[in-house]
């Protein structure tokens, strides 16, 4: 009986963080005698801890992965973001309704609904600097 008890498998909690060449860090955990990659890698977001969420957010930003960024946002922040995107899309739908003011390499486009988009010319192309909602 004593021999049977001592032969029971021991539980060992082990983890290792490994930095990949891309700069991403993955977490390995030892389970059942083998190492496995913990969640949050390859777009399988495992957001169990605050650090998991920050790591997933960082990976999405590094990859320029907008859907990945959205997956990490809170419901409220995501809803606000989606509302802002919807507002900009609707406010710029009718180009005949837009008012454009150009001053040198800067421009402001007033959108339908009272918002505006600030732009700057860089290397001959116009780029969005900021978006403002209706006043």
Coordinates of C-alpha atoms in Angstrom, one line a residue:
X1 CA 0.0 0.0 0.0
X2 CA 2.8 2.5 0.9
X3 CA 4.5 1.5 -2.4
X4 CA 1.4 2.3 -4.4
X5 CA 1.0 5.7 -2.8
X6 CA 4.6 6.7 -3.6
X7 CA 4.2 5.6 -7.2
X8 CA 1.4 8.1 -7.9
X9 CA 2.4 10.7 -10.5
X10 CA 3.5 14.0 -9.1
X11 CA 2.0 17.2 -10.4
X12 CA 4.7 19.7 -11.5
X13 CA 3.7 23.2 -12.5
X14 CA 6.3 24.5 -15.0
X15 CA 6.1 27.4 -17.4
X16 CA 8.6 28.9 -19.8
X17 CA 8.4 32.1 -21.8
X18 CA 10.1 32.0 -25.2
X19 CA 10.8 35.0 -27.4
X20 CA 10.4 34.3 -31.1
X21 CA 12.4 36.0 -33.9
X22 CA 9.3 38.1 -34.7
X23 CA 9.6 39.7 -31.2
X24 CA 6.5 37.9 -30.0
X25 CA 6.7 36.0 -26.7
X26 CA 4.9 32.7 -26.2
X27 CA 4.2 30.9 -23.0
X28 CA 4.9 27.1 -22.8
X29 CA 3.4 25.0 -20.1
X30 CA 4.4 21.5 -19.0
X31 CA 1.4 19.2 -19.0
X32 CA 1.3 15.4 -18.8
X33 CA 5.0 15.2 -19.4
X34 CA 5.1 17.4 -22.5
X35 CA 5.3 21.1 -23.3
X36 CA 2.4 22.8 -25.1
X37 CA 1.9 26.4 -26.2
X38 CA -0.5 28.2 -23.9
X39 CA -3.5 30.0 -25.6
X40 CA -3.3 33.3 -27.4
X41 CA -0.9 32.2 -30.2
X42 CA -1.9 31.9 -33.8
X43 CA -5.0 34.0 -33.3
X44 CA -6.5 31.7 -30.7
X45 CA -6.9 34.3 -28.0
X46 CA -6.6 32.9 -24.5
X47 CA -7.4 35.9 -22.4
X48 CA -7.5 34.3 -18.9
X49 CA -5.2 36.8 -17.2
X50 CA -4.5 40.5 -17.7
X51 CA -1.1 39.7 -19.1
X52 CA -2.7 37.3 -21.6
X53 CA -4.9 40.2 -22.8
X54 CA -2.0 42.6 -23.1
X55 CA 0.1 40.0 -25.0
X56 CA -2.8 39.3 -27.4
X57 CA -3.3 43.0 -27.9
X58 CA 0.5 43.5 -28.6
X59 CA 0.6 40.6 -31.0
X60 CA -2.4 42.0 -32.9
X61 CA -0.8 45.5 -33.1
X62 CA 2.5 44.0 -34.2
X63 CA 0.7 42.1 -37.0
X64 CA -1.4 45.2 -37.9
X65 CA -4.3 42.8 -37.4
X66 CA -7.4 45.0 -36.9
X67 CA -9.8 42.1 -36.3
X68 CA -7.3 40.8 -33.7
X69 CA -7.2 44.2 -31.9
X70 CA -11.0 44.3 -31.9
X71 CA -11.2 40.8 -30.3
X72 CA -9.2 42.1 -27.3
X73 CA -11.3 45.2 -26.8
X74 CA -14.0 45.3 -24.1
X75 CA -17.6 45.1 -25.4
X76 CA -18.1 48.8 -24.6
X77 CA -14.9 50.0 -26.3
X78 CA -15.6 47.8 -29.3
X79 CA -19.2 49.1 -29.6
X80 CA -17.8 52.7 -29.4
X81 CA -15.2 51.9 -32.0
X82 CA -17.8 50.3 -34.3
X83 CA -20.1 53.3 -33.9
X84 CA -17.3 55.7 -34.8
X85 CA -16.4 53.6 -37.9
X86 CA -20.1 53.6 -38.9
X87 CA -20.4 57.4 -38.4
X88 CA -17.3 58.0 -40.6
X89 CA -18.6 55.7 -43.3
X90 CA -22.0 57.4 -43.3
X91 CA -20.6 60.9 -43.1
X92 CA -18.3 60.4 -46.1
X93 CA -20.8 58.5 -48.3
X94 CA -21.9 61.4 -50.5
X95 CA -18.8 63.2 -51.8
X96 CA -21.0 66.0 -53.2
X97 CA -22.0 66.8 -49.5
X98 CA -18.4 67.1 -48.3
X99 CA -16.8 70.6 -47.8
X100 CA -13.0 70.7 -48.4
X101 CA -10.7 73.4 -47.1
X102 CA -7.1 73.2 -48.2
X103 CA -4.3 75.3 -46.6
X104 CA -0.9 74.4 -48.0
X105 CA -0.2 70.8 -47.0
X106 CA -3.1 70.6 -44.6
X107 CA -6.8 70.0 -45.3
X108 CA -10.0 69.7 -43.4
X109 CA -13.0 67.9 -44.9
X110 CA -16.3 68.6 -43.2
X111 CA -18.5 65.5 -43.4
X112 CA -22.3 65.0 -43.5
X113 CA -23.6 65.2 -40.0
X114 CA -21.1 67.9 -38.8
X115 CA -17.9 65.9 -38.3
X116 CA -14.6 66.6 -39.9
X117 CA -11.5 64.8 -41.1
X118 CA -8.0 66.5 -40.9
X119 CA -5.5 65.5 -43.5
X120 CA -1.9 66.3 -44.3
X121 CA 0.0 65.9 -47.6
X122 CA 3.0 63.6 -47.4
X123 CA 5.2 62.9 -50.4
X124 CA 2.4 64.2 -52.7
X125 CA -0.4 62.0 -51.1
X126 CA -3.1 63.0 -48.6
X127 CA -3.1 61.1 -45.3
X128 CA -5.7 61.2 -42.5
X129 CA -4.3 62.9 -39.3
X130 CA -7.4 63.0 -37.1
X131 CA -11.2 62.5 -37.2
X132 CA -13.6 64.7 -35.2
X133 CA -17.2 64.0 -34.4
X134 CA -19.9 66.6 -34.6
X135 CA -19.5 69.5 -32.2

